Structure formats: structure tokens, C-alpha cells
Amino acid sequence: MKMPRGGRLFLATCLGSLFVLVLYFQSITKPAEAGLKAVTRPGKSRTSPLQTLYNGDQQLELLAAHKSLQGRRELLEQACLSHTRKRRVLSPEDLKHLIVDDMHGLIYCYVPKVACTNWKRVLMVLTSDGRYTDPLAIPANEAHVAGNLRTLSEFSVAEINQRLRSYLKFIFVREPFERLVSAYRNKFTRRYNTAFHKRYGTKIIRRHRPNAKPEALEKGDDVTFPEFVQYLVDPRTQREEPFNEHWERVHSLCHPCLIHYDVVGKYETLEPDAQAVLRLAGVEGMLQFPTSGKTTRTDGHMAGRYFKHISPFFQKKLFNLYRMDFMLFNYSTPEYLRT
């Protein structure tokens, strides 16, 4: 196999429930860390979250949650077998959404608009050696600062493989169109998001609004939802650059048919699913997952109101764009679609 100059190649394959990465270098690969300290927490049981999940070493309330989580894992695996035909090459870029907690043996793939700010806050508490104790005391913008949390892409191949084999890997997902409407509301209807207005709003208006006014072309702060949808389904959009992570499909961010996730949590059952993860990690007495303080959450009713203004033609094109997320995570086609 011919390798790119100075480059590296991740080859991905699934062997049962084990995800294997093979890394080729033109130089010598660094050896793996001698013995991970992640799962041997001082003063605590050596049982890792992964062992707790699969060995049946669980309390009754966790066993009940486990049945639901196991059902989701099985549905995801079956959907992957049914709807994916070939494996693809993974690059370090593909692993940048996977956050690593070496102290508790956790890997979390964050998905924007699915409580990822609060999950990052929780992981900052868990990995801070006491610097942080209350997730809600961490400002939201600080939770997203690069470098506050380590991602899987930062490790060598041996270290990546060790963590993928022995850590509990979890992901939280959301009904795709509710997540999409939430992203639109947050990034295009809030006056303070000027960076998004300039970066994306001006392009969307220039391309999809006939006879746009000069002020709109300059500021990009009044993008309509139909214009946003036209931007998403326009073939030029993804040819020019990847989707922004806030509206990128979950399967493209977290690669659930290549990486075996042990827990698939859902935004619709966020509180009990988050509690189950914290129990598996053995930290349920140390902290609680923050509850949402939002007064207007984007739900199916709100998403339906936004889609009323989208023609059946564009509804169908948009559904086809997000079809894989609907299928992989067992979400039904929304009743409000007119396709």
C-alpha cells in the first residue's frame, strides 16, 4: 500500500465489538504508555465502567437502564449492518470529537446541540484533580476552549487502541430535525452570534436571497430558516467545505458504524441516561449531571412550526441528507413532513 508522504493512515475495522485501528508511519511509532492509570483509581474498585456494563456487576436500578441501553446498541449495530456497505479510512481529524477521561476510563463523542456543553463541564470536573467541583460553575464558553479536554486524536495509535479496547465509549444523540432547528435558532436568530452571521449568514444570503439588501449582505444576521435549508441541500455547500459541527450529521461526527459505542444516550431521555453513565463511571455520588435551565427547548412541535414554511421538495431533500441519522438512531420520520 502506498502511503502519502510524511503521512499516516488509520485503517478501521470492526472485530465483534472490538474496534481496531492500524496506524502506518514513515517514521517509527512511539510506544504505548506503560500501563494506563485510568481505571485504577486510588481508593476505589479496579472495576472499570466497561467491566461494570458488560460483566453484570450492577445495581438493580442500573440493570433496568442497561436493558434500554442494550436495546439501542443492538438496533444501532443492526442498522449499521443493513445500511453501510463498505468501511472507510479514518484520519486523526475523525477522532477530534472523541473526548478522553483517563481518570475514569471514559470516551465521549460530543455532538453539538445535544447537551454537549454540560457533558464537557462534567468531564472537566472529572479530569481536573479537584480544580473544579461544580459543573455549573464552569462558564459555557470555557467548556468549549480547545485544550481543556483531551481528544482521542492527540494520542499515538497504540494509546488509541488501548483506550478503545478498555474504556466505556458513549454518545448522546437527538431527533435530527429538532437538533437542526435548535442549531438554526441558536446560531442565526441570536444577535450575539456575529461570528456565525459573518461566516455563514452572509454567504447564505448572497447565494439564496434574490435582490438582497446591502445591509443584509454585509451583516448576515437575518437568515431565514428556508434560506438555511436551501444552503444545506445545495450541492455546492459540501463541495466547498465540510458542514459546521452544529449541523453536521451525527454519523459523520462520531462514526458509530466504525466505533463501537457501549452507551447510546438520547436527548429525549437525557436525565436517566446521563445518570446511568455516571453510575457506570462510579461517580454518581460525586456530582450530578446539570439540568437544563432553558425555558424554551426545541421540541417536535417547534420544529414542525419551522418546517411549515419549507416546501415538500426541500423537505424531501433535507430528509435524504439526514436520513442516516434517522435510521441509525431509530428516529421515526416526523409527522409534519409533507413528502
C-alpha atoms as a printed R data frame, in Angstrom:
    type eleno elety resid chain resno       x      y      z
1   ATOM     1    CA   MET     A     1   0.000  0.000  0.000
2   ATOM     2    CA   LYS     A     2   1.466  3.335 -0.989
3   ATOM     3    CA   MET     A     3   1.354  5.869  1.830
4   ATOM     4    CA   PRO     A     4   1.166  9.669  1.430
5   ATOM     5    CA   ARG     A     5   4.436 11.480  2.044
6   ATOM     6    CA   GLY     A     6   5.082 12.054  5.734
7   ATOM     7    CA   GLY     A     7   1.526 10.973  6.334
8   ATOM     8    CA   ARG     A     8  -0.380  8.492  8.377
9   ATOM     9    CA   LEU     A     9  -3.341  6.326  7.645
10  ATOM    10    CA   PHE     A    10  -5.906  4.895 10.010
11  ATOM    11    CA   LEU     A    11  -7.499  1.695  8.796
12  ATOM    12    CA   ALA     A    12 -10.697  0.858 10.615
13  ATOM    13    CA   THR     A    13 -12.336 -2.482 11.048
14  ATOM    14    CA   CYS     A    14 -14.798 -4.000 13.485
15  ATOM    15    CA   LEU     A    15 -13.964 -7.363 15.002
16  ATOM    16    CA   GLY     A    16 -17.021 -8.316 17.010
17  ATOM    17    CA   SER     A    17 -17.357 -5.488 19.493
18  ATOM    18    CA   LEU     A    18 -13.690 -4.539 19.204
19  ATOM    19    CA   PHE     A    19 -12.717 -1.555 17.123
20  ATOM    20    CA   VAL     A    20  -9.171 -1.789 15.801
21  ATOM    21    CA   LEU     A    21  -7.040  0.998 14.419
22  ATOM    22    CA   VAL     A    22  -3.840  0.357 12.497
23  ATOM    23    CA   LEU     A    23  -1.530  3.290 12.041
24  ATOM    24    CA   TYR     A    24   1.189  3.394  9.394
25  ATOM    25    CA   PHE     A    25   4.054  5.829  9.755
26  ATOM    26    CA   GLN     A    26   7.045  6.553  7.588
27  ATOM    27    CA   SER     A    27   8.813  7.046 10.884
28  ATOM    28    CA   ILE     A    28   8.829  4.853 13.980
29  ATOM    29    CA   THR     A    29   5.646  4.835 16.069
30  ATOM    30    CA   LYS     A    30   6.041  5.845 19.698
31  ATOM    31    CA   PRO     A    31   5.428  3.015 22.189
32  ATOM    32    CA   ALA     A    32   2.225  2.999 24.174
33  ATOM    33    CA   GLU     A    33   2.165  4.318 27.686
34  ATOM    34    CA   ALA     A    34   3.301  1.697 30.129
35  ATOM    35    CA   GLY     A    35   0.100  0.732 31.895
36  ATOM    36    CA   LEU     A    36  -2.831  3.111 31.829
37  ATOM    37    CA   LYS     A    37  -3.693  4.552 35.197
38  ATOM    38    CA   ALA     A    38  -7.155  5.397 34.040
39  ATOM    39    CA   VAL     A    39  -9.061  2.509 35.521
40  ATOM    40    CA   THR     A    40  -7.040  2.054 38.696
41  ATOM    41    CA   ARG     A    41  -8.412  4.937 40.706
42  ATOM    42    CA   PRO     A    42  -6.820  5.331 44.149
43  ATOM    43    CA   GLY     A    43  -9.014  4.034 46.944
44  ATOM    44    CA   LYS     A    44 -11.658  2.729 44.513
45  ATOM    45    CA   SER     A    45 -12.538 -0.596 42.968
46  ATOM    46    CA   ARG     A    46 -10.435 -1.569 39.976
47  ATOM    47    CA   THR     A    47 -13.642 -2.415 38.096
48  ATOM    48    CA   SER     A    48 -13.798 -0.174 35.063
49  ATOM    49    CA   PRO     A    49 -17.017  1.346 33.679
50  ATOM    50    CA   LEU     A    50 -16.724 -1.042 30.736
51  ATOM    51    CA   GLN     A    51 -16.436 -4.064 33.024
52  ATOM    52    CA   THR     A    52 -19.364 -2.823 35.079
53  ATOM    53    CA   LEU     A    53 -21.512 -2.589 31.968
54  ATOM    54    CA   TYR     A    54 -20.703 -5.966 30.437
55  ATOM    55    CA   ASN     A    55 -19.962 -8.141 33.484
56  ATOM    56    CA   GLY     A    56 -23.355 -7.622 35.113
57  ATOM    57    CA   ASP     A    57 -21.772 -6.025 38.196
58  ATOM    58    CA   GLN     A    58 -24.637 -3.576 38.552
59  ATOM    59    CA   GLN     A    59 -27.296 -2.466 40.974
60  ATOM    60    CA   LEU     A    60 -30.981 -3.137 40.203
61  ATOM    61    CA   GLU     A    61 -31.695  0.423 39.039
62  ATOM    62    CA   LEU     A    62 -28.703  0.311 36.690
63  ATOM    63    CA   LEU     A    63 -29.792 -3.067 35.356
64  ATOM    64    CA   ALA     A    64 -33.117 -1.538 34.295
65  ATOM    65    CA   ALA     A    65 -31.328  1.282 32.462
66  ATOM    66    CA   HIS     A    66 -28.918 -1.263 30.980
67  ATOM    67    CA   LYS     A    67 -31.763 -3.088 29.194
68  ATOM    68    CA   SER     A    68 -32.790  0.092 27.393
69  ATOM    69    CA   LEU     A    69 -29.194  0.956 26.518
70  ATOM    70    CA   GLN     A    70 -28.520 -2.582 25.298
71  ATOM    71    CA   GLY     A    71 -31.551 -2.371 23.028
72  ATOM    72    CA   ARG     A    72 -30.227  0.829 21.461
73  ATOM    73    CA   ARG     A    73 -26.793 -0.707 20.918
74  ATOM    74    CA   GLU     A    74 -28.332 -3.693 19.183
75  ATOM    75    CA   LEU     A    75 -30.550 -1.507 16.973
76  ATOM    76    CA   LEU     A    76 -27.547  0.622 16.014
77  ATOM    77    CA   GLU     A    77 -25.447 -2.427 15.149
78  ATOM    78    CA   GLN     A    78 -28.245 -3.881 13.035
79  ATOM    79    CA   ALA     A    79 -28.791 -0.562 11.237
80  ATOM    80    CA   CYS     A    80 -25.070 -0.327 10.507
81  ATOM    81    CA   LEU     A    81 -25.089 -3.829  9.013
82  ATOM    82    CA   SER     A    82 -28.142 -3.002  6.908
83  ATOM    83    CA   HIS     A    83 -27.203  0.450  5.645
84  ATOM    84    CA   THR     A    84 -23.412  0.604  5.367
85  ATOM    85    CA   ARG     A    85 -21.753 -1.239  2.521
86  ATOM    86    CA   LYS     A    86 -18.054 -0.531  2.902
87  ATOM    87    CA   ARG     A    87 -15.660  0.558  5.574
88  ATOM    88    CA   ARG     A    88 -13.786  3.776  5.160
89  ATOM    89    CA   VAL     A    89 -10.438  5.138  6.233
90  ATOM    90    CA   LEU     A    90 -10.359  7.172  9.416
91  ATOM    91    CA   SER     A    91  -7.962 10.074  9.870
92  ATOM    92    CA   PRO     A    92  -6.924 11.899 13.056
93  ATOM    93    CA   GLU     A    93  -9.478 14.559 12.099
94  ATOM    94    CA   ASP     A    94 -12.210 11.933 12.526
95  ATOM    95    CA   LEU     A    95 -11.274 11.437 16.189
96  ATOM    96    CA   LYS     A    96 -11.345 15.086 17.266
97  ATOM    97    CA   HIS     A    97 -14.857 14.835 18.690
98  ATOM    98    CA   LEU     A    98 -13.944 11.950 20.991
99  ATOM    99    CA   ILE     A    99 -13.057 13.331 24.435
100 ATOM   100    CA   VAL     A   100 -10.943 11.124 26.707
101 ATOM   101    CA   ASP     A   101 -11.153 10.863 30.507
102 ATOM   102    CA   ASP     A   102  -8.159  8.756 31.545
103 ATOM   103    CA   MET     A   103  -9.003  9.023 35.240
104 ATOM   104    CA   HIS     A   104 -12.323  7.208 34.913
105 ATOM   105    CA   GLY     A   105 -11.900  5.207 31.723
106 ATOM   106    CA   LEU     A   106 -14.362  7.142 29.562
107 ATOM   107    CA   ILE     A   107 -14.529  8.240 25.922
108 ATOM   108    CA   TYR     A   108 -17.329 10.635 24.970
109 ATOM   109    CA   CYS     A   109 -18.131 11.737 21.430
110 ATOM   110    CA   TYR     A   110 -19.650 15.178 21.700
111 ATOM   111    CA   VAL     A   111 -22.450 16.269 19.397
112 ATOM   112    CA   PRO     A   112 -23.298 20.000 19.401
113 ATOM   113    CA   LYS     A   113 -26.906 20.801 20.372
114 ATOM   114    CA   VAL     A   114 -27.183 17.554 22.352
115 ATOM   115    CA   ALA     A   115 -26.227 18.797 25.836
116 ATOM   116    CA   CYS     A   116 -22.544 18.747 24.908
117 ATOM   117    CA   THR     A   117 -21.754 21.890 26.929
118 ATOM   118    CA   ASN     A   118 -22.913 20.194 30.111
119 ATOM   119    CA   TRP     A   119 -21.133 16.957 29.274
120 ATOM   120    CA   LYS     A   120 -17.914 18.898 28.716
121 ATOM   121    CA   ARG     A   121 -18.443 20.623 32.063
122 ATOM   122    CA   VAL     A   122 -18.904 17.239 33.747
123 ATOM   123    CA   LEU     A   123 -15.752 15.861 32.140
124 ATOM   124    CA   MET     A   124 -13.797 18.965 33.170
125 ATOM   125    CA   VAL     A   125 -14.819 18.250 36.771
126 ATOM   126    CA   LEU     A   126 -13.888 14.570 36.466
127 ATOM   127    CA   THR     A   127 -10.457 15.247 34.943
128 ATOM   128    CA   SER     A   128  -9.481 18.336 36.956
129 ATOM   129    CA   ASP     A   129  -7.959 16.722 40.086
130 ATOM   130    CA   GLY     A   130 -10.198 18.875 42.274
131 ATOM   131    CA   ARG     A   131  -9.755 22.169 40.452
132 ATOM   132    CA   TYR     A   132 -13.448 22.097 39.519
133 ATOM   133    CA   THR     A   133 -16.187 20.619 41.686
134 ATOM   134    CA   ASP     A   134 -19.430 22.059 40.303
135 ATOM   135    CA   PRO     A   135 -20.139 21.693 36.569
136 ATOM   136    CA   LEU     A   136 -22.443 24.718 36.514
137 ATOM   137    CA   ALA     A   137 -19.699 26.909 37.993
138 ATOM   138    CA   ILE     A   138 -17.766 26.462 34.734
139 ATOM   139    CA   PRO     A   139 -18.736 29.160 32.185
140 ATOM   140    CA   ALA     A   140 -20.172 27.745 28.975
141 ATOM   141    CA   ASN     A   141 -17.503 29.398 26.820
142 ATOM   142    CA   GLU     A   142 -14.745 27.889 28.978
143 ATOM   143    CA   ALA     A   143 -16.171 24.403 28.454
144 ATOM   144    CA   HIS     A   144 -15.505 24.779 24.722
145 ATOM   145    CA   VAL     A   145 -11.936 26.105 24.953
146 ATOM   146    CA   ALA     A   146  -9.596 23.865 22.989
147 ATOM   147    CA   GLY     A   147  -7.080 22.198 25.275
148 ATOM   148    CA   ASN     A   148  -9.256 21.999 28.382
149 ATOM   149    CA   LEU     A   149 -10.079 18.401 27.496
150 ATOM   150    CA   ARG     A   150  -8.003 15.849 25.598
151 ATOM   151    CA   THR     A   151  -9.323 14.231 22.446
152 ATOM   152    CA   LEU     A   152  -8.501 10.797 21.096
153 ATOM   153    CA   SER     A   153  -6.777 12.343 18.079
154 ATOM   154    CA   GLU     A   154  -3.952 13.554 20.351
155 ATOM   155    CA   PHE     A   155  -2.720 10.044 21.188
156 ATOM   156    CA   SER     A   156  -0.489  7.552 19.377
157 ATOM   157    CA   VAL     A   157  -2.057  4.560 17.659
158 ATOM   158    CA   ALA     A   158  -1.102  2.211 20.486
159 ATOM   159    CA   GLU     A   159  -2.640  4.570 23.032
160 ATOM   160    CA   ILE     A   160  -5.764  4.961 20.888
161 ATOM   161    CA   ASN     A   161  -6.204  1.199 20.591
162 ATOM   162    CA   GLN     A   162  -5.698  0.653 24.310
163 ATOM   163    CA   ARG     A   163  -8.369  3.204 25.160
164 ATOM   164    CA   LEU     A   164 -10.839  1.950 22.564
165 ATOM   165    CA   ARG     A   165 -10.469 -1.569 23.944
166 ATOM   166    CA   SER     A   166 -10.748 -0.765 27.629
167 ATOM   167    CA   TYR     A   167 -12.739  2.464 28.063
168 ATOM   168    CA   LEU     A   168 -16.500  2.976 28.147
169 ATOM   169    CA   LYS     A   169 -17.415  4.771 24.914
170 ATOM   170    CA   PHE     A   170 -20.620  6.795 24.938
171 ATOM   171    CA   ILE     A   171 -22.530  9.187 22.728
172 ATOM   172    CA   PHE     A   172 -25.713 11.249 23.093
173 ATOM   173    CA   VAL     A   173 -27.969 11.805 20.100
174 ATOM   174    CA   ARG     A   174 -31.138 13.765 19.329
175 ATOM   175    CA   GLU     A   175 -34.006 13.734 16.841
176 ATOM   176    CA   PRO     A   176 -32.184 15.093 13.766
177 ATOM   177    CA   PHE     A   177 -34.584 17.855 12.748
178 ATOM   178    CA   GLU     A   178 -35.107 19.085 16.311
179 ATOM   179    CA   ARG     A   179 -31.325 19.327 16.619
180 ATOM   180    CA   LEU     A   180 -31.180 21.163 13.274
181 ATOM   181    CA   VAL     A   181 -33.843 23.705 14.264
182 ATOM   182    CA   SER     A   182 -32.079 24.190 17.606
183 ATOM   183    CA   ALA     A   183 -28.817 24.927 15.766
184 ATOM   184    CA   TYR     A   184 -30.560 27.404 13.454
185 ATOM   185    CA   ARG     A   185 -32.243 29.216 16.359
186 ATOM   186    CA   ASN     A   186 -29.020 29.441 18.323
187 ATOM   187    CA   LYS     A   187 -26.671 30.469 15.537
188 ATOM   188    CA   PHE     A   188 -28.853 32.623 13.292
189 ATOM   189    CA   THR     A   189 -31.543 34.220 15.471
190 ATOM   190    CA   ARG     A   190 -29.359 35.370 18.375
191 ATOM   191    CA   ARG     A   191 -27.900 38.840 17.871
192 ATOM   192    CA   TYR     A   192 -24.717 37.990 19.775
193 ATOM   193    CA   ASN     A   193 -23.633 35.272 17.323
194 ATOM   194    CA   THR     A   194 -21.981 37.749 14.992
195 ATOM   195    CA   ALA     A   195 -19.179 35.322 14.069
196 ATOM   196    CA   PHE     A   196 -21.712 32.875 12.617
197 ATOM   197    CA   HIS     A   197 -23.578 35.688 10.903
198 ATOM   198    CA   LYS     A   198 -20.408 36.864  9.178
199 ATOM   199    CA   ARG     A   199 -19.017 33.412  8.465
200 ATOM   200    CA   TYR     A   200 -22.176 31.688  7.232
201 ATOM   201    CA   GLY     A   201 -25.045 34.198  7.179
202 ATOM   202    CA   THR     A   202 -23.526 36.489  4.576
203 ATOM   203    CA   LYS     A   203 -22.772 33.522  2.290
204 ATOM   204    CA   ILE     A   204 -26.290 32.104  2.682
205 ATOM   205    CA   ILE     A   205 -27.949 35.443  1.895
206 ATOM   206    CA   ARG     A   206 -25.667 36.145 -1.052
207 ATOM   207    CA   ARG     A   207 -26.413 32.755 -2.569
208 ATOM   208    CA   HIS     A   208 -30.065 32.164 -1.677
209 ATOM   209    CA   ARG     A   209 -31.756 35.578 -1.374
210 ATOM   210    CA   PRO     A   210 -32.582 37.334 -4.645
211 ATOM   211    CA   ASN     A   211 -32.210 41.107 -4.519
212 ATOM   212    CA   ALA     A   212 -30.740 41.082 -1.017
213 ATOM   213    CA   LYS     A   213 -30.247 44.477  0.592
214 ATOM   214    CA   PRO     A   214 -26.668 45.701  1.111
215 ATOM   215    CA   GLU     A   215 -27.068 45.683  4.904
216 ATOM   216    CA   ALA     A   216 -28.135 42.018  4.899
217 ATOM   217    CA   LEU     A   217 -25.231 41.103  2.622
218 ATOM   218    CA   GLU     A   218 -22.845 42.851  4.985
219 ATOM   219    CA   LYS     A   219 -24.178 41.623  8.343
220 ATOM   220    CA   GLY     A   220 -25.762 38.260  7.540
221 ATOM   221    CA   ASP     A   221 -27.853 38.482 10.706
222 ATOM   222    CA   ASP     A   222 -31.352 37.800  9.372
223 ATOM   223    CA   VAL     A   223 -31.058 34.411  7.650
224 ATOM   224    CA   THR     A   224 -34.463 32.721  7.404
225 ATOM   225    CA   PHE     A   225 -34.956 29.014  8.058
226 ATOM   226    CA   PRO     A   226 -35.932 28.319  4.407
227 ATOM   227    CA   GLU     A   227 -32.696 30.013  3.297
228 ATOM   228    CA   PHE     A   228 -30.739 27.882  5.788
229 ATOM   229    CA   VAL     A   229 -32.354 24.718  4.409
230 ATOM   230    CA   GLN     A   230 -31.541 25.736  0.826
231 ATOM   231    CA   TYR     A   231 -27.918 26.261  1.896
232 ATOM   232    CA   LEU     A   232 -27.766 22.781  3.465
233 ATOM   233    CA   VAL     A   233 -29.144 20.921  0.441
234 ATOM   234    CA   ASP     A   234 -27.191 22.950 -2.131
235 ATOM   235    CA   PRO     A   235 -24.526 20.547 -3.550
236 ATOM   236    CA   ARG     A   236 -22.029 23.421 -3.653
237 ATOM   237    CA   THR     A   237 -22.069 23.714  0.149
238 ATOM   238    CA   GLN     A   238 -20.334 20.427  0.948
239 ATOM   239    CA   ARG     A   239 -18.150 20.602 -2.140
240 ATOM   240    CA   GLU     A   240 -16.641 23.833 -0.811
241 ATOM   241    CA   GLU     A   241 -16.129 22.756  2.809
242 ATOM   242    CA   PRO     A   242 -17.438 20.295  5.415
243 ATOM   243    CA   PHE     A   243 -20.589 21.172  7.328
244 ATOM   244    CA   ASN     A   244 -20.126 23.112 10.527
245 ATOM   245    CA   GLU     A   245 -20.264 20.748 13.514
246 ATOM   246    CA   HIS     A   246 -23.532 22.294 14.744
247 ATOM   247    CA   TRP     A   247 -25.416 20.926 11.737
248 ATOM   248    CA   GLU     A   248 -23.132 18.123 10.656
249 ATOM   249    CA   ARG     A   249 -24.767 14.683 10.773
250 ATOM   250    CA   VAL     A   250 -24.023 12.634 13.908
251 ATOM   251    CA   HIS     A   251 -22.779  9.677 11.883
252 ATOM   252    CA   SER     A   252 -20.190 11.965 10.263
253 ATOM   253    CA   LEU     A   253 -19.036 13.409 13.602
254 ATOM   254    CA   CYS     A   254 -18.838 10.211 15.648
255 ATOM   255    CA   HIS     A   255 -18.659  7.317 13.125
256 ATOM   256    CA   PRO     A   256 -20.962  4.942 15.029
257 ATOM   257    CA   CYS     A   257 -20.622  2.198 12.416
258 ATOM   258    CA   LEU     A   258 -16.835  2.165 12.817
259 ATOM   259    CA   ILE     A   259 -16.525  2.853 16.548
260 ATOM   260    CA   HIS     A   260 -18.452  0.548 18.864
261 ATOM   261    CA   TYR     A   261 -20.276  2.782 21.360
262 ATOM   262    CA   ASP     A   262 -21.181  0.989 24.583
263 ATOM   263    CA   VAL     A   263 -23.823  3.549 25.555
264 ATOM   264    CA   VAL     A   264 -26.099  5.452 23.169
265 ATOM   265    CA   GLY     A   265 -27.876  8.101 25.223
266 ATOM   266    CA   LYS     A   266 -30.695 10.229 23.888
267 ATOM   267    CA   TYR     A   267 -31.543 13.873 24.457
268 ATOM   268    CA   GLU     A   268 -35.175 12.859 24.880
269 ATOM   269    CA   THR     A   269 -34.196 10.769 27.943
270 ATOM   270    CA   LEU     A   270 -31.187 12.848 28.914
271 ATOM   271    CA   GLU     A   271 -31.514 12.774 32.698
272 ATOM   272    CA   PRO     A   272 -31.804  8.996 33.262
273 ATOM   273    CA   ASP     A   273 -29.300  8.195 30.515
274 ATOM   274    CA   ALA     A   274 -26.743 10.653 31.920
275 ATOM   275    CA   GLN     A   275 -27.290  9.232 35.392
276 ATOM   276    CA   ALA     A   276 -26.650  5.728 34.038
277 ATOM   277    CA   VAL     A   277 -23.295  6.836 32.566
278 ATOM   278    CA   LEU     A   278 -22.268  8.495 35.834
279 ATOM   279    CA   ARG     A   279 -23.210  5.334 37.749
280 ATOM   280    CA   LEU     A   280 -21.159  3.192 35.388
281 ATOM   281    CA   ALA     A   281 -18.220  5.563 35.926
282 ATOM   282    CA   GLY     A   282 -18.662  5.237 39.700
283 ATOM   283    CA   VAL     A   283 -19.064  8.980 40.242
284 ATOM   284    CA   GLU     A   284 -22.816  9.298 40.837
285 ATOM   285    CA   GLY     A   285 -22.182 10.425 44.432
286 ATOM   286    CA   MET     A   286 -19.525 12.910 43.370
287 ATOM   287    CA   LEU     A   287 -21.589 15.097 41.036
288 ATOM   288    CA   GLN     A   288 -24.904 15.344 39.214
289 ATOM   289    CA   PHE     A   289 -25.492 15.981 35.565
290 ATOM   290    CA   PRO     A   290 -26.740 19.598 35.256
291 ATOM   291    CA   THR     A   291 -30.413 20.011 34.489
292 ATOM   292    CA   SER     A   292 -31.371 22.344 31.670
293 ATOM   293    CA   GLY     A   293 -32.426 25.843 32.678
294 ATOM   294    CA   LYS     A   294 -33.833 26.649 29.255
295 ATOM   295    CA   THR     A   295 -37.408 27.908 29.201
296 ATOM   296    CA   THR     A   296 -37.989 27.159 25.504
297 ATOM   297    CA   ARG     A   297 -36.431 23.916 24.334
298 ATOM   298    CA   THR     A   298 -36.665 22.972 20.692
299 ATOM   299    CA   ASP     A   299 -39.072 20.026 20.543
300 ATOM   300    CA   GLY     A   300 -41.110 18.373 17.807
301 ATOM   301    CA   HIS     A   301 -43.893 20.969 17.982
302 ATOM   302    CA   MET     A   302 -41.457 23.823 17.500
303 ATOM   303    CA   ALA     A   303 -39.632 22.001 14.700
304 ATOM   304    CA   GLY     A   304 -42.995 21.442 12.990
305 ATOM   305    CA   ARG     A   305 -43.695 25.177 13.026
306 ATOM   306    CA   TYR     A   306 -40.392 25.876 11.274
307 ATOM   307    CA   PHE     A   307 -40.961 23.162  8.681
308 ATOM   308    CA   LYS     A   308 -44.383 24.568  7.770
309 ATOM   309    CA   HIS     A   309 -42.541 27.115  5.647
310 ATOM   310    CA   ILE     A   310 -40.423 24.508  3.816
311 ATOM   311    CA   SER     A   311 -41.792 23.154  0.543
312 ATOM   312    CA   PRO     A   312 -42.244 19.375  0.139
313 ATOM   313    CA   PHE     A   313 -39.428 19.417 -2.430
314 ATOM   314    CA   PHE     A   314 -36.897 20.820  0.046
315 ATOM   315    CA   GLN     A   315 -38.302 18.763  2.918
316 ATOM   316    CA   LYS     A   316 -37.538 15.611  0.948
317 ATOM   317    CA   LYS     A   317 -34.038 16.756  0.004
318 ATOM   318    CA   LEU     A   318 -33.296 17.652  3.623
319 ATOM   319    CA   PHE     A   319 -34.637 14.350  4.932
320 ATOM   320    CA   ASN     A   320 -32.436 12.479  2.473
321 ATOM   321    CA   LEU     A   321 -29.468 14.471  3.775
322 ATOM   322    CA   TYR     A   322 -30.133 13.408  7.379
323 ATOM   323    CA   ARG     A   323 -31.675 10.015  6.576
324 ATOM   324    CA   MET     A   324 -28.784  8.011  8.016
325 ATOM   325    CA   ASP     A   325 -29.106  9.655 11.442
326 ATOM   326    CA   PHE     A   326 -32.827  8.874 11.469
327 ATOM   327    CA   MET     A   327 -32.147  5.211 10.651
328 ATOM   328    CA   LEU     A   328 -29.097  4.583 12.826
329 ATOM   329    CA   PHE     A   329 -30.635  6.005 15.988
330 ATOM   330    CA   ASN     A   330 -34.178  4.722 15.444
331 ATOM   331    CA   TYR     A   331 -35.996  8.024 14.942
332 ATOM   332    CA   SER     A   332 -39.286  7.979 13.036
333 ATOM   333    CA   THR     A   333 -39.976 10.215 10.085
334 ATOM   334    CA   PRO     A   334 -41.606 13.371 11.547
335 ATOM   335    CA   GLU     A   335 -45.356 13.523 11.068
336 ATOM   336    CA   TYR     A   336 -45.188 17.164  9.982
337 ATOM   337    CA   LEU     A   337 -43.209 16.362  6.813
338 ATOM   338    CA   ARG     A   338 -45.207 16.664  3.586
339 ATOM   339    CA   THR     A   339 -43.121 14.369  1.420
